[in-house]
Coordinates of C-alpha atoms and ligand atoms in Angstrom, one line a residue:
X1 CA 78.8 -68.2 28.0
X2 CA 79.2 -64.3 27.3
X3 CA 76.0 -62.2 28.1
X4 CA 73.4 -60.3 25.8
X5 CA 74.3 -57.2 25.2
X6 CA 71.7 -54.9 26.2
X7 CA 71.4 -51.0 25.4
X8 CA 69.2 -48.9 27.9
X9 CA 67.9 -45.9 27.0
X10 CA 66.7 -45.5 30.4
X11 CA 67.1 -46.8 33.6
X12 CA 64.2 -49.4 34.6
X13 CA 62.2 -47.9 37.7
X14 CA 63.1 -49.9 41.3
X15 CA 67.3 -50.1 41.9
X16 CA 66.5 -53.8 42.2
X17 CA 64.8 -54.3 38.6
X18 CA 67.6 -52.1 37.0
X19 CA 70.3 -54.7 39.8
X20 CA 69.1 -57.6 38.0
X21 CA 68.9 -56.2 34.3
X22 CA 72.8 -55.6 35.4
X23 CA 73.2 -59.2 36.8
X24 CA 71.7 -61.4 34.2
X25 CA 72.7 -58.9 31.2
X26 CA 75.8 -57.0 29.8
X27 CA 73.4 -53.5 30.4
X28 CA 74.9 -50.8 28.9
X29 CA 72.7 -47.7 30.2
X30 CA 72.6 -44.5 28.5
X31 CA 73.8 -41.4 31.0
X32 CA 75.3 -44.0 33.8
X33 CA 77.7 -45.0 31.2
X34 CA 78.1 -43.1 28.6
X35 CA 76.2 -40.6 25.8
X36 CA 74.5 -42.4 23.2
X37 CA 76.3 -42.0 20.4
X38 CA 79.2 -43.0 22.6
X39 CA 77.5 -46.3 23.7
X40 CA 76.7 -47.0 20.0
X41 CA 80.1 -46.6 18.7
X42 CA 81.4 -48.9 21.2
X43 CA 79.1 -51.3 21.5
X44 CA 76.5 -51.0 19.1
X45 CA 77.4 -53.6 16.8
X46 CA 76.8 -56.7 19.5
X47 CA 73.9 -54.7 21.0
X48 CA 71.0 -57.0 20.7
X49 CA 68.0 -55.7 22.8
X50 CA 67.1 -52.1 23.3
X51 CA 65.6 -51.1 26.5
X52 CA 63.2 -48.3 26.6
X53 CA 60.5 -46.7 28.0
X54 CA 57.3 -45.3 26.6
X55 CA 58.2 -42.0 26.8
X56 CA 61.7 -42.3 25.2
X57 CA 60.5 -44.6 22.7
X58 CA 62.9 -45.4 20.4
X59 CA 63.6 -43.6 16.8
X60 CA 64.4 -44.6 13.6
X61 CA 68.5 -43.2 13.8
X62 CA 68.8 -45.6 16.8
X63 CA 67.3 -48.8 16.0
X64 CA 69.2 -48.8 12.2
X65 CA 72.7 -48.2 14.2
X66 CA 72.1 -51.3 15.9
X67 CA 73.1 -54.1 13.1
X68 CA 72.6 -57.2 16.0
X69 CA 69.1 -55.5 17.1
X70 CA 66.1 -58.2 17.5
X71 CA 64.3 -56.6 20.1
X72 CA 62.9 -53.7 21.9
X73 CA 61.6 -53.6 25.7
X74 CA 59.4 -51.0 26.6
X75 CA 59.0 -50.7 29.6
X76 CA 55.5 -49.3 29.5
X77 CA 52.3 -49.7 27.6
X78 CA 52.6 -46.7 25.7
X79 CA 54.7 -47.8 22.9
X80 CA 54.0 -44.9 20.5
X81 CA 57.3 -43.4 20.7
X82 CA 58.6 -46.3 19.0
X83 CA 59.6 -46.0 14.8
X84 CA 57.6 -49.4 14.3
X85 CA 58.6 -48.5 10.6
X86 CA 62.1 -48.5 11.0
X87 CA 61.7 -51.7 13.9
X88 CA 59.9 -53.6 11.3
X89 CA 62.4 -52.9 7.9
X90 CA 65.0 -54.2 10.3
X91 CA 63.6 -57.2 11.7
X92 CA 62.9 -56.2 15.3
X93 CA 60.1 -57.2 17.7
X94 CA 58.8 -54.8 20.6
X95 CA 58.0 -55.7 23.5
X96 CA 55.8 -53.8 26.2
X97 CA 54.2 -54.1 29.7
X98 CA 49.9 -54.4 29.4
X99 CA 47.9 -55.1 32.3
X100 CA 50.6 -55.1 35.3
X101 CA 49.5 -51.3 35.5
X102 CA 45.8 -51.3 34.6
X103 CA 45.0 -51.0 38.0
X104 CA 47.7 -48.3 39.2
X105 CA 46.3 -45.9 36.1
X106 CA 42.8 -46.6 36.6
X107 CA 43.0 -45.6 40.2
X108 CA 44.9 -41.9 39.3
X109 CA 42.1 -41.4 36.7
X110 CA 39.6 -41.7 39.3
X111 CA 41.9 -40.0 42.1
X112 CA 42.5 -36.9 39.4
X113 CA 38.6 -36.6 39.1
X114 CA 37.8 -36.8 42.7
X115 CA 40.4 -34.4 43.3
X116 CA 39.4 -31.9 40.9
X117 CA 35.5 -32.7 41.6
X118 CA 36.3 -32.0 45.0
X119 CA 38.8 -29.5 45.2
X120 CA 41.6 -31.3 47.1
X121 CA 44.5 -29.3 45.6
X122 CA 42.6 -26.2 46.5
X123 CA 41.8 -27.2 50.1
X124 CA 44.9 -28.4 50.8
X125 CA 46.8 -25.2 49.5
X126 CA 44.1 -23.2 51.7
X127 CA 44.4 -24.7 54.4
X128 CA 48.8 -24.7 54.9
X129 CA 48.4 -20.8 53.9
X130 CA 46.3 -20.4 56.9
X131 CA 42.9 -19.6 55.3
X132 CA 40.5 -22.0 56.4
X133 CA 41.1 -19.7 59.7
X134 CA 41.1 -16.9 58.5
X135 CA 38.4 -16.7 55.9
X136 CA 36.4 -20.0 56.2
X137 CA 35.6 -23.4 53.4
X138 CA 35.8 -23.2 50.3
X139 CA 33.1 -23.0 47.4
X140 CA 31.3 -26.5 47.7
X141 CA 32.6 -29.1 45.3
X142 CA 30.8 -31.4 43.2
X143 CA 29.5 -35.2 43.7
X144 CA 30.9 -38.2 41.7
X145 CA 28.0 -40.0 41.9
X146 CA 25.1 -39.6 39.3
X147 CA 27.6 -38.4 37.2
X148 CA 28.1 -39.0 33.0
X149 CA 31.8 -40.2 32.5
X150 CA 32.7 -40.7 29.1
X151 CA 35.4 -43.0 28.9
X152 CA 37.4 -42.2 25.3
X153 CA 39.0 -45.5 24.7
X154 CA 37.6 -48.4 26.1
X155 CA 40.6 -50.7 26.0
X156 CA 41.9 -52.1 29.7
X157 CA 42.2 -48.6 31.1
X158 CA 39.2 -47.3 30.3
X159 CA 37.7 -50.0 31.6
X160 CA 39.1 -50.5 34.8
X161 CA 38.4 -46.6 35.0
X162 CA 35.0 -47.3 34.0
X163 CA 34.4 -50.1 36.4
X164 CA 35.8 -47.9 39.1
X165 CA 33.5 -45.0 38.2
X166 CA 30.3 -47.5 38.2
X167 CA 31.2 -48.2 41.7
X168 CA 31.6 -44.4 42.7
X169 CA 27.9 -44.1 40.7
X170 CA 28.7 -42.7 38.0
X171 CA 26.5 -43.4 34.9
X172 CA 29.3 -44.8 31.9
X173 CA 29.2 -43.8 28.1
X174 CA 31.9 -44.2 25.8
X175 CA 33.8 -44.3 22.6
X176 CA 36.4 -46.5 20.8
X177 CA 36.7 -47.7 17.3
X178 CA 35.3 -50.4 17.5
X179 CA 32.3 -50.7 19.9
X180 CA 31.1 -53.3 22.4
X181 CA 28.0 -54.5 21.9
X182 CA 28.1 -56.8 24.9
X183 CA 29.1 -54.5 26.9
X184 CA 26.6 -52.4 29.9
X185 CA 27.7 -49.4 28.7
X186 CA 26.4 -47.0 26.2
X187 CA 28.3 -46.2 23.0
X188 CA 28.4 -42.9 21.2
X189 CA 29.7 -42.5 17.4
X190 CA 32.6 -40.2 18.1
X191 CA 34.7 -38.3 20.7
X192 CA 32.4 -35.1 20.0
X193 CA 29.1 -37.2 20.7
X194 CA 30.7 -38.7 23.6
X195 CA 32.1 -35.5 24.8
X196 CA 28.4 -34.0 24.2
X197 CA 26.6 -36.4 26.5
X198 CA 29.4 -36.4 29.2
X199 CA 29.8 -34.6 32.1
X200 CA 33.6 -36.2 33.0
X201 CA 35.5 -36.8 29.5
X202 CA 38.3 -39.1 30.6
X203 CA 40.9 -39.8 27.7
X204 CA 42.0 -43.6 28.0
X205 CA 42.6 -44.5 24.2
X206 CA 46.4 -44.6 22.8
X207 CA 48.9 -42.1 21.3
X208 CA 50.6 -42.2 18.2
X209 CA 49.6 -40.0 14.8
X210 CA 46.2 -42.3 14.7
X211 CA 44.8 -40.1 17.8
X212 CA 46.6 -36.6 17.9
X213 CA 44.6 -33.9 18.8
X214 CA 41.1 -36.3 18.9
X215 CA 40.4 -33.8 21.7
X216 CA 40.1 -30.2 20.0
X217 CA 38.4 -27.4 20.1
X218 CA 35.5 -29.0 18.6
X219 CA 35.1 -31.7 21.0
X220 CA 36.1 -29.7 24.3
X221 CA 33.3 -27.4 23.0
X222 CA 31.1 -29.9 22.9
X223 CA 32.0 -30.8 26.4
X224 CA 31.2 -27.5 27.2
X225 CA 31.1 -24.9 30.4
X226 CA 29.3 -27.8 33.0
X227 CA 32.1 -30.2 31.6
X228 CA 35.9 -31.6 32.5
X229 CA 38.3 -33.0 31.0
X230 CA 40.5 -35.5 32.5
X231 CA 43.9 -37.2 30.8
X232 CA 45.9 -39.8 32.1
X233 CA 46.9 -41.7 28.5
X234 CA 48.8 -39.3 26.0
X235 CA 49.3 -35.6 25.9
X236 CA 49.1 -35.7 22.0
X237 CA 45.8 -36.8 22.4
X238 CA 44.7 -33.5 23.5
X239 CA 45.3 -30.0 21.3
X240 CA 47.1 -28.7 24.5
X241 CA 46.3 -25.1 23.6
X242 CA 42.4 -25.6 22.9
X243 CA 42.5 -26.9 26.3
X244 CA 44.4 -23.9 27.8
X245 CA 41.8 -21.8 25.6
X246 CA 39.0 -23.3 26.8
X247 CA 40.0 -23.3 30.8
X248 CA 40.9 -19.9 30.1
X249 CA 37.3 -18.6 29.0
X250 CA 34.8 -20.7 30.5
X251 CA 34.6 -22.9 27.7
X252 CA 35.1 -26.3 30.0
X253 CA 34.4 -26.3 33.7
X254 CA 37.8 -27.8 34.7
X255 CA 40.8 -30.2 34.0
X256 CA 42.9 -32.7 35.4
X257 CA 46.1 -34.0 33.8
X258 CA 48.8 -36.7 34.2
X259 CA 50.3 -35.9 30.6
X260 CA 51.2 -33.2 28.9
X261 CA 51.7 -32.7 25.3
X262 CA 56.1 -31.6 25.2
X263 CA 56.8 -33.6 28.8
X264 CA 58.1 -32.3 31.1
X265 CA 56.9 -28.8 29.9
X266 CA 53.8 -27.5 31.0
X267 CA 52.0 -24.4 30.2
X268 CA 52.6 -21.5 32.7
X269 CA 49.1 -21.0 31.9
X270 CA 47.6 -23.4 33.7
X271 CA 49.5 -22.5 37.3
X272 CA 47.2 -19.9 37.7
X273 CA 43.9 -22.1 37.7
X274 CA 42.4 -23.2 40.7
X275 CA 40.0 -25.8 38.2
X276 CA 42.8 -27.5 37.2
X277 CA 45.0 -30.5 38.5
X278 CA 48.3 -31.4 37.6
X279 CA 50.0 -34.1 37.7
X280 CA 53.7 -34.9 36.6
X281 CA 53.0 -38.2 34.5
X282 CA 52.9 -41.1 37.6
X283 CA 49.9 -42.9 36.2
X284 CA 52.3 -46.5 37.1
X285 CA 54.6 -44.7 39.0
X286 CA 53.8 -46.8 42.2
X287 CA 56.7 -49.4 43.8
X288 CA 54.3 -52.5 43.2
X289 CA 53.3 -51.6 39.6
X290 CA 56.9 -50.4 38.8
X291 CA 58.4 -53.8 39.7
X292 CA 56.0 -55.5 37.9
X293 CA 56.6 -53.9 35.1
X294 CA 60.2 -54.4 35.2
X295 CA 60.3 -58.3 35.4
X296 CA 57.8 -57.7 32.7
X297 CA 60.8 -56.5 30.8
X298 CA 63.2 -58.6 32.1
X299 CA 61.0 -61.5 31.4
X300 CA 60.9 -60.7 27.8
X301 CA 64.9 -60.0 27.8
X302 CA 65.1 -63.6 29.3
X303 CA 62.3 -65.1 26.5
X304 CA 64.4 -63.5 23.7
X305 CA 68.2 -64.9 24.7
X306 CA 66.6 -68.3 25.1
X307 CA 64.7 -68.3 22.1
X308 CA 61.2 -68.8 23.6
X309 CA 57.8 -66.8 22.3
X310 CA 58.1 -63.2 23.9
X311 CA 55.3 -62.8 26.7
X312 CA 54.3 -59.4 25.9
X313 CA 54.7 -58.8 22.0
X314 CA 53.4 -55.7 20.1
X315 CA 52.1 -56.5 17.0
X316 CA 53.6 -55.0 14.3
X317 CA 51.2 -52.6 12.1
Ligands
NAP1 P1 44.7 -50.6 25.2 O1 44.1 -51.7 26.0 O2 45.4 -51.0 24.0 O3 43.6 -49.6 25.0 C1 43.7 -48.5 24.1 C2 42.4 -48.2 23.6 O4 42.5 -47.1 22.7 C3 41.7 -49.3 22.8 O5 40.6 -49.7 23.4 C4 41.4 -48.7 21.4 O6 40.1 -49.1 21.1 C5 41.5 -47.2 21.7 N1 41.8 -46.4 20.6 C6 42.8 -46.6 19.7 N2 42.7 -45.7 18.7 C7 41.6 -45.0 19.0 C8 40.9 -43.9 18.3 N3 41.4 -43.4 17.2 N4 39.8 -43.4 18.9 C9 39.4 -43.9 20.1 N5 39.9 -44.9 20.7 C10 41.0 -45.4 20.2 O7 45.8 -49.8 26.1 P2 45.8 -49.5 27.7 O8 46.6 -50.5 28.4 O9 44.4 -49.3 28.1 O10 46.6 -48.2 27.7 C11 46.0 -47.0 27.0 C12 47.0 -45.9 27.0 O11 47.2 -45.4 28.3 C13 48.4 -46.3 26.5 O12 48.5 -46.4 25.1 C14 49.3 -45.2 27.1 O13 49.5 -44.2 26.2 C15 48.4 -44.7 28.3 N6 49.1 -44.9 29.6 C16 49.4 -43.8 30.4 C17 50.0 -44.1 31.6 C18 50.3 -42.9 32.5 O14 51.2 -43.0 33.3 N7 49.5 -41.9 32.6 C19 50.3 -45.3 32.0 C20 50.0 -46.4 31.2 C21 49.4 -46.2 29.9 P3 39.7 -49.3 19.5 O15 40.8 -50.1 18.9 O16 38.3 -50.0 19.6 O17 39.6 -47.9 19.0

């Protein structure tokens, strides 16, 4: 029996993961065999699955020059990237990896605030250049505990990050769309109010047009000097250059990001800031959570050439 044909825009994480898409699958992977367009015009009309990941998502010119297309694989949550427009006119589920990486991004929102709170990037630069000799500490940092942390998006992020944060002392507010009234934690009516009676904003909602910019100038003022903004969801959900306006003059007290709004570009800007923590987008990017998320994918490969129920569907809309 001849194998699916697979396109991948990307490679999947572990050698392994991306072995066994190789092994099970006719994987045709974009830049390890060929340019796109080349790919497409060789083998785009038997190409039935689409590998991707959330931040090369998959656009409209792709998914229509793949007649045989049924599905797409992200590998990642994230699947904002994606033209569910153009997926959906041509008959194409998508696919992505939830919960295998709760944990894994949970733990960098929490690491990202400790760090900042306590000036680890800081002391650790200070200390290799010699100056914890020379000069002495630092300025004192600040305590986790007692703490208001606003999660912005309580899906199964922001509350992992949440839970985490409870455990660390922190008191919990947040916002999403739709609130929880069972939940322990106190709800505020928007990102503004939330920002307002935070201390830690920490964005955990999704990306896509439906969030851009739901942290502007408006809300990071209503964060204001005392407050800090951490990001580990979506760069677009942040104006970028409110932020770097805000850092800039004292407007928020600090920020600590694992996205960025044009990836891998990051205002020059920000180098300069010793109240801000950067991170180059590794929120899953752990061997464990990686692997997971590959047989995730595969798993949903698998599902789709035998004709059972995907494990991971997006819903469409
Ligand atoms: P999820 O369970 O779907 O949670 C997303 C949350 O966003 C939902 O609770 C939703 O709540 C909220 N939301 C959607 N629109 C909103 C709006 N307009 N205002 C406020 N909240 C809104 O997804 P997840 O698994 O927690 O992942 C969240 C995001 O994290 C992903 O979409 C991805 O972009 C990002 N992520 C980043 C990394 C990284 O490496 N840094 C890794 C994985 C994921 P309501 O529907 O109630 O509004």
């Amino acid at each position: 029996m001849s194998k699916c044909t697979v396109l991948a825009l990307a490679p999947l994480g572990p050698p392994e993961v991306q072995e066994q898409l190789d092994s099970e699958f006719e994987c045709h992977l974009v830049g390890r065999d060929g340019a796109l367009d080349h790919l497409i015009a060789q083998i785009g009309d038997r190409v039935s699955a689409l590998v991707t990941t959330g931040g090369r998502g998959a656009e409209a010119e792709v998914i229509a020059a793949l007649p045989q297309l049924r599905l797409i694989a992200c590998y990642g949550v994230g699947v904002d990237a994606i033209d569910f427009a153009a997926a959906g006119k041509h008959g194409v589920e998508v696919t992505n990896t939830p919960d295998v990486l709760t944990d894994d991004v949970a733990d960098l929102a929490v690491f990202l605030l400790g760090a900042l709170h306590r000036r680890l990037v800081q002391g650790d630069a200070w200390v290799r250049a010699g100056e914890w000799a020379r000069s002495g500490g630092i300025p004192l940092g600040r305590s986790l505990r007692g703490r208001r942390a606003g999660i912005l998006g309580l899906g199964r992020i922001g509350e992992a990050t949440a839970r985490r944060l409870t455990a660390f002392g922190a008191e919990i507010l947040y916002y999403s769309r739709h609130p929880r009234p069972a939940s322990e934690w106190t709800y505020c009516e928007s990102p503004a109010a939330l920002a307002e009676h935070s201390d830690d904003l920490i964005v955990c909602c999704r990306g896509g047009d439906a969030t851009r910019h739901l942290v502007d100038a408006h809300v990071l003022q209503a964060l204001g000097p005392q407050g800090s903004l951490v990001n580990i969801a979506r760069g677009s959900v942040v104006d970028e250059a409110a932020l770097v306006a805000a850092l800039h003059a004292g407007g928020i007290a600090g920020a600590a990001l694992d996205v960025f709004e044009n990836e891998p570009d990051v205002p020059d800007s920000l180098f300069g800031l010793d109240n801000v923590v950067l991170a180059p987008h590794i929120g899953s990017a752990t061997l464990e959570t990686r692997r997971a998320m590959g047989e995730l994918v595969l798993e949903n490969l698998r599902a789709r050439r035998d004709g059972r129920s995907l494990v991971t569907p997006v819903p469409q809309g």
